[in-house]
XYZ file of C-alpha atoms in Angstrom:
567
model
C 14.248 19.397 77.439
C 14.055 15.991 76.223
C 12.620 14.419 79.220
C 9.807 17.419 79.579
C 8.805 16.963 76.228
C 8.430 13.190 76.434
C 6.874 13.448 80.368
C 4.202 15.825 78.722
C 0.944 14.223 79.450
C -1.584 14.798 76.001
C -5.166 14.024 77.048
C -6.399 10.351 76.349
C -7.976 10.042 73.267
C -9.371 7.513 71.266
C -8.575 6.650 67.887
C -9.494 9.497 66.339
C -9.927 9.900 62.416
C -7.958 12.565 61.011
C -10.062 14.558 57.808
C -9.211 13.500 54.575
C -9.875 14.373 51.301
C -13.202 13.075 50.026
C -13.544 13.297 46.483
C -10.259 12.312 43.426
C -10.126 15.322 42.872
C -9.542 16.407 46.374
C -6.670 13.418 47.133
C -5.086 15.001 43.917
C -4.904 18.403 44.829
C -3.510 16.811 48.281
C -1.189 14.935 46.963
C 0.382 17.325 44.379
C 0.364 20.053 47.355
C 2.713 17.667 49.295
C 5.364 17.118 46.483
C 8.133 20.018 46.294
C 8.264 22.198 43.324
C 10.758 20.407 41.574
C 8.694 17.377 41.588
C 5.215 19.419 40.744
C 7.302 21.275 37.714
C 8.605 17.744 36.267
C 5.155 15.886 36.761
C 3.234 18.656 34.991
C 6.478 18.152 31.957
C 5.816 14.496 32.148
C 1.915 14.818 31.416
C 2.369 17.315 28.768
C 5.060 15.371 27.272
C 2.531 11.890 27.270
C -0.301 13.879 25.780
C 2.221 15.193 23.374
C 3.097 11.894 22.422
C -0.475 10.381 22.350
C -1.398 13.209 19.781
C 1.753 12.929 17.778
C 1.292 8.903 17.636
C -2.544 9.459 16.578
C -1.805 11.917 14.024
C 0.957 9.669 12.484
C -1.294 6.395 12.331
C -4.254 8.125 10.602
C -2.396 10.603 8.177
C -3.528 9.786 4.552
C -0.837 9.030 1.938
C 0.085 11.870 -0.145
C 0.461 11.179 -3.980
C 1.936 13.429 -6.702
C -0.895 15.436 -8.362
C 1.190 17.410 -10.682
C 4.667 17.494 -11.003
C 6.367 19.485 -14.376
C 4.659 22.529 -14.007
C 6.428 26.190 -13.853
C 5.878 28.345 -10.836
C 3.721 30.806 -12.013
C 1.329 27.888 -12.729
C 2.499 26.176 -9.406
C 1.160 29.471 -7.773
C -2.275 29.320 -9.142
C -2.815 25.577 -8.258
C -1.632 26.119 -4.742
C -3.931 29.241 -4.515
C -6.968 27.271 -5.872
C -6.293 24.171 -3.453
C -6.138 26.920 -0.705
C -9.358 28.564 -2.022
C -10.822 24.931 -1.749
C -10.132 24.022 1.440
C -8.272 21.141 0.405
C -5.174 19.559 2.062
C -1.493 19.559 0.105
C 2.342 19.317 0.443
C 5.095 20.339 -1.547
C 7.813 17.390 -2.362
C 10.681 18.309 -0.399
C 13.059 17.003 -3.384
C 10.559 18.324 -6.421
C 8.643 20.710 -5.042
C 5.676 18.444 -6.490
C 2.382 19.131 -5.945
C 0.985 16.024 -3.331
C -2.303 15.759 -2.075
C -3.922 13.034 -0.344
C -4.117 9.571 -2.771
C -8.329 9.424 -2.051
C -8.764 12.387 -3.609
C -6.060 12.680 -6.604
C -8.876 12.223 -9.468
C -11.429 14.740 -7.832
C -8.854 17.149 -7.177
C -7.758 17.492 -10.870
C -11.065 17.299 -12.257
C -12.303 20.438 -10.168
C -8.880 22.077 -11.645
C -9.519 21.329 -14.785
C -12.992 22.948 -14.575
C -10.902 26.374 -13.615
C -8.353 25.529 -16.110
C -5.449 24.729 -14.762
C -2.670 23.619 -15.533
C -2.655 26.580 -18.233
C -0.066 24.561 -19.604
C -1.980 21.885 -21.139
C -4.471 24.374 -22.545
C -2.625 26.662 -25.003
C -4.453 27.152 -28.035
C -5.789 29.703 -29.891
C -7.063 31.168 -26.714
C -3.813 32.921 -26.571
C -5.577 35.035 -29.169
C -8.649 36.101 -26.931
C -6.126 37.480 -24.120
C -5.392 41.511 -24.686
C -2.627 41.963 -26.057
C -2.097 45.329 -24.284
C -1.439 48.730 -26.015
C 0.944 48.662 -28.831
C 2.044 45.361 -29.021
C 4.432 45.191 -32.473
C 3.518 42.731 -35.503
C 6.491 40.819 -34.186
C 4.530 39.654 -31.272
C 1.551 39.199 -32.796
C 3.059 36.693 -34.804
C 4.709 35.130 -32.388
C 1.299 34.518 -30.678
C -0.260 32.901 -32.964
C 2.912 30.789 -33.880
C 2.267 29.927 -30.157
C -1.123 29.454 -30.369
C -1.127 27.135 -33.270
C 2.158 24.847 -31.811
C -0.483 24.688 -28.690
C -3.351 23.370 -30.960
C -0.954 20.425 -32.938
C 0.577 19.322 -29.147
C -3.269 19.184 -27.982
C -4.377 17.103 -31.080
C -1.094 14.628 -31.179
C -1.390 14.722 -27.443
C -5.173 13.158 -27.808
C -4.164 9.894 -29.496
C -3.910 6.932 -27.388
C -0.189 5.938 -26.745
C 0.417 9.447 -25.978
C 0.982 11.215 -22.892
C 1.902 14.877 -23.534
C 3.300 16.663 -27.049
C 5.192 19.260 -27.919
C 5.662 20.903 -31.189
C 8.143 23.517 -32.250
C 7.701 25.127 -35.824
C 10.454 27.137 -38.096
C 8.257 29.353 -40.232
C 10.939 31.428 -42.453
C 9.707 34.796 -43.292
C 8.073 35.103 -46.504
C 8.567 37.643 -49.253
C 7.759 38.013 -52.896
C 10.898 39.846 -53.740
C 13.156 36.375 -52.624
C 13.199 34.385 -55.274
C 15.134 30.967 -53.340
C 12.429 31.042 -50.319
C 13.210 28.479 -47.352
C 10.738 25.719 -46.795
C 9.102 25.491 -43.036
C 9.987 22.851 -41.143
C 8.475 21.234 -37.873
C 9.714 18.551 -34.606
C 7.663 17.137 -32.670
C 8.279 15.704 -28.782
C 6.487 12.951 -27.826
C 6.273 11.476 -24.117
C 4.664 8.019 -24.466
C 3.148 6.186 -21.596
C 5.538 3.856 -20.172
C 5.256 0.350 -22.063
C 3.908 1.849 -24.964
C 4.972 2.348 -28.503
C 4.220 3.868 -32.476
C 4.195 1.910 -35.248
C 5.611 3.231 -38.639
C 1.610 3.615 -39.374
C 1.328 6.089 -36.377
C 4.404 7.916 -37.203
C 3.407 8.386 -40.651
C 0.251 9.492 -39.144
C 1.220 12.383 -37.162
C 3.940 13.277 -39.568
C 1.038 13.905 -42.216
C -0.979 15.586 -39.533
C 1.158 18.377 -38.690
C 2.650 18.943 -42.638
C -0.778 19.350 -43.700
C -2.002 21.920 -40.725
C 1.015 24.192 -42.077
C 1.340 25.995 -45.313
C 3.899 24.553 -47.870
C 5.043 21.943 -44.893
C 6.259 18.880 -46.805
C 6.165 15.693 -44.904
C 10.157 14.923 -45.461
C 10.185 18.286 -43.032
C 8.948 17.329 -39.969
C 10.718 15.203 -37.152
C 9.657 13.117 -34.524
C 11.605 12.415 -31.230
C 10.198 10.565 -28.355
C 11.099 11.260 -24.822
C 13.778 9.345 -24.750
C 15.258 10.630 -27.452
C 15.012 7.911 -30.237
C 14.330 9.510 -33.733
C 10.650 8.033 -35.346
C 10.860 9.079 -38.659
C 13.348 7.980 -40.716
C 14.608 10.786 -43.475
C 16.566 7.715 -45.943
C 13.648 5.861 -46.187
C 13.042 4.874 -50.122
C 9.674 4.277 -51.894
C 10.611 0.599 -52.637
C 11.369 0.100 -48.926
C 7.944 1.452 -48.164
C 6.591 -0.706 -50.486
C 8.308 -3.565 -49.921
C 7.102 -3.385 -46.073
C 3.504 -3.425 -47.254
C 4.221 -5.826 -49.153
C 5.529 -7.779 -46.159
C 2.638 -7.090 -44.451
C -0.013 -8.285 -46.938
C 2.113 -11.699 -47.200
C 1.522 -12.032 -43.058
C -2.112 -11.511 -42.909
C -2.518 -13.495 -46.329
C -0.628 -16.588 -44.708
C -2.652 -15.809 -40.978
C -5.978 -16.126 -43.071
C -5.035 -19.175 -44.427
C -3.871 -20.932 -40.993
C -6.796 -19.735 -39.425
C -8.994 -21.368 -42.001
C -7.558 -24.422 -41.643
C -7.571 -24.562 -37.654
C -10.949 -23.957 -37.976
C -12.165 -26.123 -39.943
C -10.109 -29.279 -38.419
C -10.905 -28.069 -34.425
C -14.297 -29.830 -34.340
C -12.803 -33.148 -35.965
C -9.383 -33.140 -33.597
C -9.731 -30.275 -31.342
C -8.482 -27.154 -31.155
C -5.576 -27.944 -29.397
C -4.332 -31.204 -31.297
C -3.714 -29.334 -34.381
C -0.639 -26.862 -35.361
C -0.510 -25.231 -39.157
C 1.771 -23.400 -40.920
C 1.217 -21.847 -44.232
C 3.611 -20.403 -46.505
C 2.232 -18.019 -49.448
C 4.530 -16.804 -52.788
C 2.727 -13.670 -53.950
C 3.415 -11.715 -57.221
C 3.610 -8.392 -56.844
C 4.383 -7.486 -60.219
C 2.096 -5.035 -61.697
C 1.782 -5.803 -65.625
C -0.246 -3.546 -68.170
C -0.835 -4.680 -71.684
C -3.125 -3.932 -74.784
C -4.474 -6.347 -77.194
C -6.293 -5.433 -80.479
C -8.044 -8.827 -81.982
C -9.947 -8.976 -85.422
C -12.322 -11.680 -86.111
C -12.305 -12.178 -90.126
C -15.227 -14.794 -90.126
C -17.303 -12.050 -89.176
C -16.591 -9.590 -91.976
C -19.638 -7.309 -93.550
C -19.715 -5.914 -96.611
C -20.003 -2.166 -96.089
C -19.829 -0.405 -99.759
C -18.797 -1.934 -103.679
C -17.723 -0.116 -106.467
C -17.340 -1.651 -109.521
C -16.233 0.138 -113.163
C -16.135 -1.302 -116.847
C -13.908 -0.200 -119.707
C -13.982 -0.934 -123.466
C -12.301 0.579 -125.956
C -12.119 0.071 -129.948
C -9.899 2.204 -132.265
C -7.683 1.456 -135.103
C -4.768 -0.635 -135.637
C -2.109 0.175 -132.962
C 1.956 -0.393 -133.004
C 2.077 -3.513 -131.852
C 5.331 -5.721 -131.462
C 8.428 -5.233 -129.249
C 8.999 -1.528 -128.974
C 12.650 -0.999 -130.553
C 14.001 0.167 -133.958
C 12.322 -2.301 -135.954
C 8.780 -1.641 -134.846
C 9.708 1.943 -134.703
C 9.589 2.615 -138.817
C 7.964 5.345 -140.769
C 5.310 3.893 -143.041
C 5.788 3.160 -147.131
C 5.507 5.121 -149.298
C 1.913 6.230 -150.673
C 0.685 4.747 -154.205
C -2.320 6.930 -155.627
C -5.075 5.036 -156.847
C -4.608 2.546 -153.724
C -5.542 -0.722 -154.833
C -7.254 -3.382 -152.550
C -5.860 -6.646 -152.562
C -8.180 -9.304 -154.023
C -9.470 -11.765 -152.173
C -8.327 -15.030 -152.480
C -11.086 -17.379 -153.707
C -15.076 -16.424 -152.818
C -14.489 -14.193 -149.329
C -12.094 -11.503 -148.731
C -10.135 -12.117 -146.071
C -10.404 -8.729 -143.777
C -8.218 -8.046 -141.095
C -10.092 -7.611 -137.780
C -9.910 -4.282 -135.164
C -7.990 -3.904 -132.139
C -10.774 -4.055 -128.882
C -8.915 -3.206 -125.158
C -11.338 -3.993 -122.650
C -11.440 -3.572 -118.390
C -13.080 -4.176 -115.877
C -12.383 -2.070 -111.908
C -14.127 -3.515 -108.430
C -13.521 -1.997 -105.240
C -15.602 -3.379 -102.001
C -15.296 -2.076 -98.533
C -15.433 -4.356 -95.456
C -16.423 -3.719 -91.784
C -14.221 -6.457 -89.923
C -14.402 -7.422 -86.081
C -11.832 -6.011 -83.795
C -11.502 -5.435 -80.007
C -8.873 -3.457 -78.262
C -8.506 -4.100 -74.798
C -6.399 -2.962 -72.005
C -6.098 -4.812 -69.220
C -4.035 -3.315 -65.896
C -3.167 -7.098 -63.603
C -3.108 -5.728 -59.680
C -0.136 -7.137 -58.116
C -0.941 -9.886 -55.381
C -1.582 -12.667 -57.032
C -0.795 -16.323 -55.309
C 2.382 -17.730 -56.887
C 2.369 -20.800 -55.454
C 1.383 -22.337 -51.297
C 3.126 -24.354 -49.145
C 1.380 -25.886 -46.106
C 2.116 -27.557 -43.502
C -0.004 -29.093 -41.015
C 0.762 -31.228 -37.949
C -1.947 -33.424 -36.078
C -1.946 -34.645 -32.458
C -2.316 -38.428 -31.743
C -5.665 -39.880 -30.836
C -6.241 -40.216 -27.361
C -7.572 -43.409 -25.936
C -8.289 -44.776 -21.970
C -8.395 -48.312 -21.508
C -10.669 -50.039 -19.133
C -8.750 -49.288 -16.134
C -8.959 -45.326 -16.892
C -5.366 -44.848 -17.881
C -5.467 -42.438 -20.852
C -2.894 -43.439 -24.194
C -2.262 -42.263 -27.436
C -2.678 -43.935 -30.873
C -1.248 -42.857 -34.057
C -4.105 -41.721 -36.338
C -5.487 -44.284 -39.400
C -4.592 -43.479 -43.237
C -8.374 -42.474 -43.883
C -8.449 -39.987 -41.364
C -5.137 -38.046 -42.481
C -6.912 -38.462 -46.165
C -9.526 -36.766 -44.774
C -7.763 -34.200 -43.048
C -5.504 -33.570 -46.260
C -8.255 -33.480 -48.245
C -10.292 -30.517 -45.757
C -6.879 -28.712 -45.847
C -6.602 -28.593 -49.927
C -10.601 -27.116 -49.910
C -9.706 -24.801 -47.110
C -6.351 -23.345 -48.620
C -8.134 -23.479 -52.078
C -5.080 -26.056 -53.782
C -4.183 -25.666 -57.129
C -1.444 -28.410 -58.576
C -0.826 -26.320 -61.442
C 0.675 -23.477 -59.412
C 2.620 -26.209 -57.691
C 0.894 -25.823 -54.171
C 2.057 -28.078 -51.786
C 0.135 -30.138 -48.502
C 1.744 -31.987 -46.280
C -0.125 -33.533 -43.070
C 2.169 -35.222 -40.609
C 0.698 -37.414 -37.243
C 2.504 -37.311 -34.076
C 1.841 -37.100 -30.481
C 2.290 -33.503 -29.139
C 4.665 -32.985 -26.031
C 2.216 -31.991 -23.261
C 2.404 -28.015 -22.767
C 4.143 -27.174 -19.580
C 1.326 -25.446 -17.351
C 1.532 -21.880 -16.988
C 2.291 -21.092 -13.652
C -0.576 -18.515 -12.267
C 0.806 -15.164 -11.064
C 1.539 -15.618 -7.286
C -0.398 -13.404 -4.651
C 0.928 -11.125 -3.080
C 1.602 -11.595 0.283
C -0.052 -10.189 3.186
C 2.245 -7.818 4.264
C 3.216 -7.146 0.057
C -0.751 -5.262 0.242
C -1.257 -1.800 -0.369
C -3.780 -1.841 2.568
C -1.356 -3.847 4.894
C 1.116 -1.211 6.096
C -1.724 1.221 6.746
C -3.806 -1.231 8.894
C -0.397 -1.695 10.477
C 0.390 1.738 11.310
C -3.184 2.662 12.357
C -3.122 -0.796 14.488
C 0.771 0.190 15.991
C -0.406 3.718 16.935
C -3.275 2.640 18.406
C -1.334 -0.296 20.214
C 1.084 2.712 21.459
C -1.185 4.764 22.232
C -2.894 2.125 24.965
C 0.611 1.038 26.533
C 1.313 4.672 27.145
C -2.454 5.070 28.637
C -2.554 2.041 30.111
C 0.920 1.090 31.494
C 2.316 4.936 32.328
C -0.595 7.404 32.689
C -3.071 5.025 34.527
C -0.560 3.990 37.283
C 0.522 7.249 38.032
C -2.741 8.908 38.431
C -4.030 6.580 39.999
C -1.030 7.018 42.587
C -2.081 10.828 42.822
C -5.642 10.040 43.108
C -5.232 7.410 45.479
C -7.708 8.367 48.769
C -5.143 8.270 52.166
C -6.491 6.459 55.140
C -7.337 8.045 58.168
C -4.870 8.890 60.799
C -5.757 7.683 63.773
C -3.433 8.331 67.267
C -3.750 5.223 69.796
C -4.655 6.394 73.170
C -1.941 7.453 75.140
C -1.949 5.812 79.167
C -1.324 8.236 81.630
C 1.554 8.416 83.475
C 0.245 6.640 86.600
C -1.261 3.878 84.572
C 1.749 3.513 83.051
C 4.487 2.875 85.365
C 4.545 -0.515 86.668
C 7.015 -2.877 88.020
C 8.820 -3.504 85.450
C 8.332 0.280 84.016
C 6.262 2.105 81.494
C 3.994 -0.122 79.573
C 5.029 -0.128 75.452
C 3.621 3.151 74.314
C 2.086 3.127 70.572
C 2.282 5.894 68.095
C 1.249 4.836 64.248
C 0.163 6.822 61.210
C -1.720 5.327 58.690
C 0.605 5.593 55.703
C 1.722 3.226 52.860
C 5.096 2.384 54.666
C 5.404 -0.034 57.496
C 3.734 0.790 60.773
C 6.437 2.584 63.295
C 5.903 1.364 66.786
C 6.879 3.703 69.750
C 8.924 0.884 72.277
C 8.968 1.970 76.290
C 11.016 4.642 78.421
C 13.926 2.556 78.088
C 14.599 3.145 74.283
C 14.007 7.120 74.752
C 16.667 7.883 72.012
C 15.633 4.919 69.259
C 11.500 6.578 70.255
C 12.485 10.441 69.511
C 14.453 8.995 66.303
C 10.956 7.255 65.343
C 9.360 10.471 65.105
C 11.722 12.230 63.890
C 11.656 10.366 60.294
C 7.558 10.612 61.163
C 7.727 14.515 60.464
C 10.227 14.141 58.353
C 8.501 11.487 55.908
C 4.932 13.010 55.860
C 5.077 16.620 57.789
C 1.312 17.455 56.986
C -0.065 14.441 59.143
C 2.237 15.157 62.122
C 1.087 18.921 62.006
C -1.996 17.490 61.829
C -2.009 15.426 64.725
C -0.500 17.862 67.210
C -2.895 20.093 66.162
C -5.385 18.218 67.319
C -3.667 17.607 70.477
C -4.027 21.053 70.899
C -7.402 21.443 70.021
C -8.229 18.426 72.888
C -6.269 20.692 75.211
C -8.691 23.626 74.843
């Protein structure tokens, strides 16, 4: 069997090209049609699996960053702004740990302001609109007050909430029920949340502020009824606080600016002489605070004018009158009467005759107009008790002829001058007991402020996603490049043409020494197998046995065309 198949004379040929495919395409189809189906089935998993990858790696490099948009919202209002963001086309996530609304960081600002055009969050925007809304049929007085209770708490949070420092507000109020038949009624009372931006604070100005904000928006709302609470739960307003405390803090207050006025007047005024870094003041102010009131009424006598006179003049005569002590011996009855009553004579030429009692007075009563002020004078507390300054002046600075640079203590006149500047700057008064003193020494140089370092390359916002664009595109070319590339270009690779070397005939074979080295070879990738002479039948037949094992197709091929010669 062996020896007829091998004695078998095929008809001399030539080298003959066996057909191939001519196109990629073609040699692909070819080549897939020779693997088995296990092999077709895992390279069709493998190319699915590298586009898969390619995709997935593209996707991953150019995906923006998502950024929080809104994040204490309730889910009703959640609802709406995920429905609206779907309406909008727009691209979001949900925080797997939140449930946060994220959508990408480019468009954070435009996203919210279209929102805010359809107003939402409803959160931020309850007001009185609660009001317009219908109430629906038979809705109780109960809930209508408790709408507008609503409504107004909305109003206060969006008016606190519009000051700078602060975030977002929310306001609570008590309002007791009022009736004229209680005669002990309950004061309302109001608290106030406030979230602050982060770094930022009130001052006792602010506080006071927003306290008198919301006690006047309320009816009977005293201030001393409303609290303040910040987000982290630190009270504002202080309930103990006394008047004199209050005052004593403005007081505090005036003193500071009063004492910054005065060391920026004198900094001033010495910064073209010295420079505005060579001097240092410090300025110390008393202040009275004492508020005195007082009334003076002052008359001026030197200006008196006579405004009326009355004047009256009295004489009277009458007979003799008791005269002498009044007592028992003035006090006696008179003699007794002599009829005829005989006049005494006179002694010598005249009669001596006794003479009559006269009373005579005189009354004067003048009215004057006299100068007098009354004034009442009110002193305003703040008054300047007494200064003490302080001011210290940086050593002249001198460079020699070599350029090194050195300091020189200051001359006598030019601290007189600068102590005499100071007094007309501060406005000195000795009698108050005001106080200058202006000291020269060299200043220790200032250790320079170290800038803010840059951040590093890879500390950039813009760094990791250049990175992760650059590493998925770098991925995606070693997967093209060093895995998809080689192997199609294995499947599209174009097979050379098989050719069969011309077989001798029998006759021309044999020779003295036997058949002549017969040659069988298929172009293939592999090494070329040789067919050796009659005397290695066994190794020959194994030859072509791994032939039509190793590539089938071209040894079907080439006995078909054996056959084909035949005919």
């Amino acid at each position: 069997m062996a020896d007829t198949n091998t004695s078998s004379n095929p008809p001399a040929v030539t080298s003959e090209a066996l057909p191939v495919a001519s196109t990629r395409l073609a040699a692909l189809q070819a080549n897939i049609g020779r693997l088995s189906l296990q092999k077709q089935v895992g390279l069709l998993l493998a190319i699915a699996a590298s586009v898969a990858l390619v995709v997935g790696i593209f996707m991953w490099s150019w995906a923006p960053t998502y950024q929080v948009m809104y994040g204490a919202v309730t889910g009703k209002e959640k609802g709406e702004i995920v429905a609206a963001l779907q309406k909008a086309n727009i691209e979001y996530r949900l925080a797997e740990n939140t449930g946060a609304i994220m959508v990408p960081a480019s468009k954070v600002h435009e996203v919210r302001l279209q929102l805010a055009m359809e107003g939402l969050p409803r959160s931020a925007d309850t007001g009185f609109e609660l009001l317009e809304q219908n109430p629906g049929f038979g809705a109780s007085e109960f809930l209508e007050k408790a709408r507008y209770q609503r409504a107004l708490e909305g109003e206060l949070a969006r008016t606190i909430g519009a000051l700078n420092n602060v975030r977002n507000a929310r306001v609570h109020l008590a309002l007791p029920k009022q009736s004229v038949f209680i005669r002990n009624r309950r004061a309302p009372s109001a608290s106030v949340v406030l979230d602050l931006y982060a770094g930022r604070t009130l001052d006792p100005g602010q506080v006071a502020a927003i306290t008198h904000l919301v006690a006047s928006s309320i009816p009977n709302l005293e201030s001393s009824g409303v609290t303040l609470v910040d987000q982290r739960g630190n009270l504002l307003t202080r309930q103990d606080r006394s008047q004199s405390l209050g005052m004593t803090e403005g007081q505090f207050e005036h003193t500071r600016r009063l004492e910054e006025k005065y060391i920026s007047r004198i900094q001033h005024i010495l910064a073209p002489m010295i420079g505005s870094n060579k001097v240092r003041a410090q300025v110390v102010a008393e202040v009275d605070f004492t508020v005195t009131e007082q009334t003076q009424e002052y008359y001026n006598p030197g200006s008196a004018a006579l405004r009326s006179e009355q004047m009256s003049e009295e004489e009277r005569t009458g007979s003799r009158l008791p005269q002498g002590i009044p007592g028992a011996l003035s006090n006696q009855p008179p003699a007794d009467a002599q009829a005829p009553e005989t006049v005494p004579e006179a002694n010598g030429d005249e009669a001596q005759i006794e003479p009559v009692p006269t009373t005579r007075s005189q009354r004067a009563t003048r009215n004057y107009e006299l100068d007098r002020t009354i004034s009442h004078s009110r002193l305003s507390p703040g008054s300047i008790r007494r200064l003490s300054v302080a001011v210290l002046v940086d050593e002249k600075a001198v460079t020699d002829a070599e350029g090194a640079v050195s300091t020189l203590p200051r001359s006598p006149q030019e601290l007189a001058q600068v102590t005499a500047l100071v007094k007309e700057a501060v406005g000195f008064n000795a009698e108050r007991g005001d106080t200058i003193n202006v000291i020269n020494a060299p200043f220790v140089p200032a250790n320079e402020e170290e800038a803010f370092p840059e951040l590093s390359l890879w500390q950039q916002d813009w760094f990791w996603q250049a990175v992760k664009q650059g590493g998925g595109i770098l991925a995606i070319l070693l997967l093209l490049l060093g895995v998809l590339r080689p192997a199609f270009r294995r499947l599209t690779a174009l097979p050379e043409p098989v050719a069969l070397s011309a077989i001798p005939n029998k006759d021309e074979e044999e020779s003295d020494d036997g058949l002549q080295e017969d040659q069988l070879s298929l172009s293939s990738n592999k090494p070329t197998l040789q067919l050796s002479g009659p005397h290695s039948l066994e190794a020959n037949l194994e030859i072509v046995r791994e032939m039509a094992t190793g590539d089938s197709r071209r040894v079907a091929q080439v006995v078909k065309n054996w056959l084909v010669s035949d005919v």
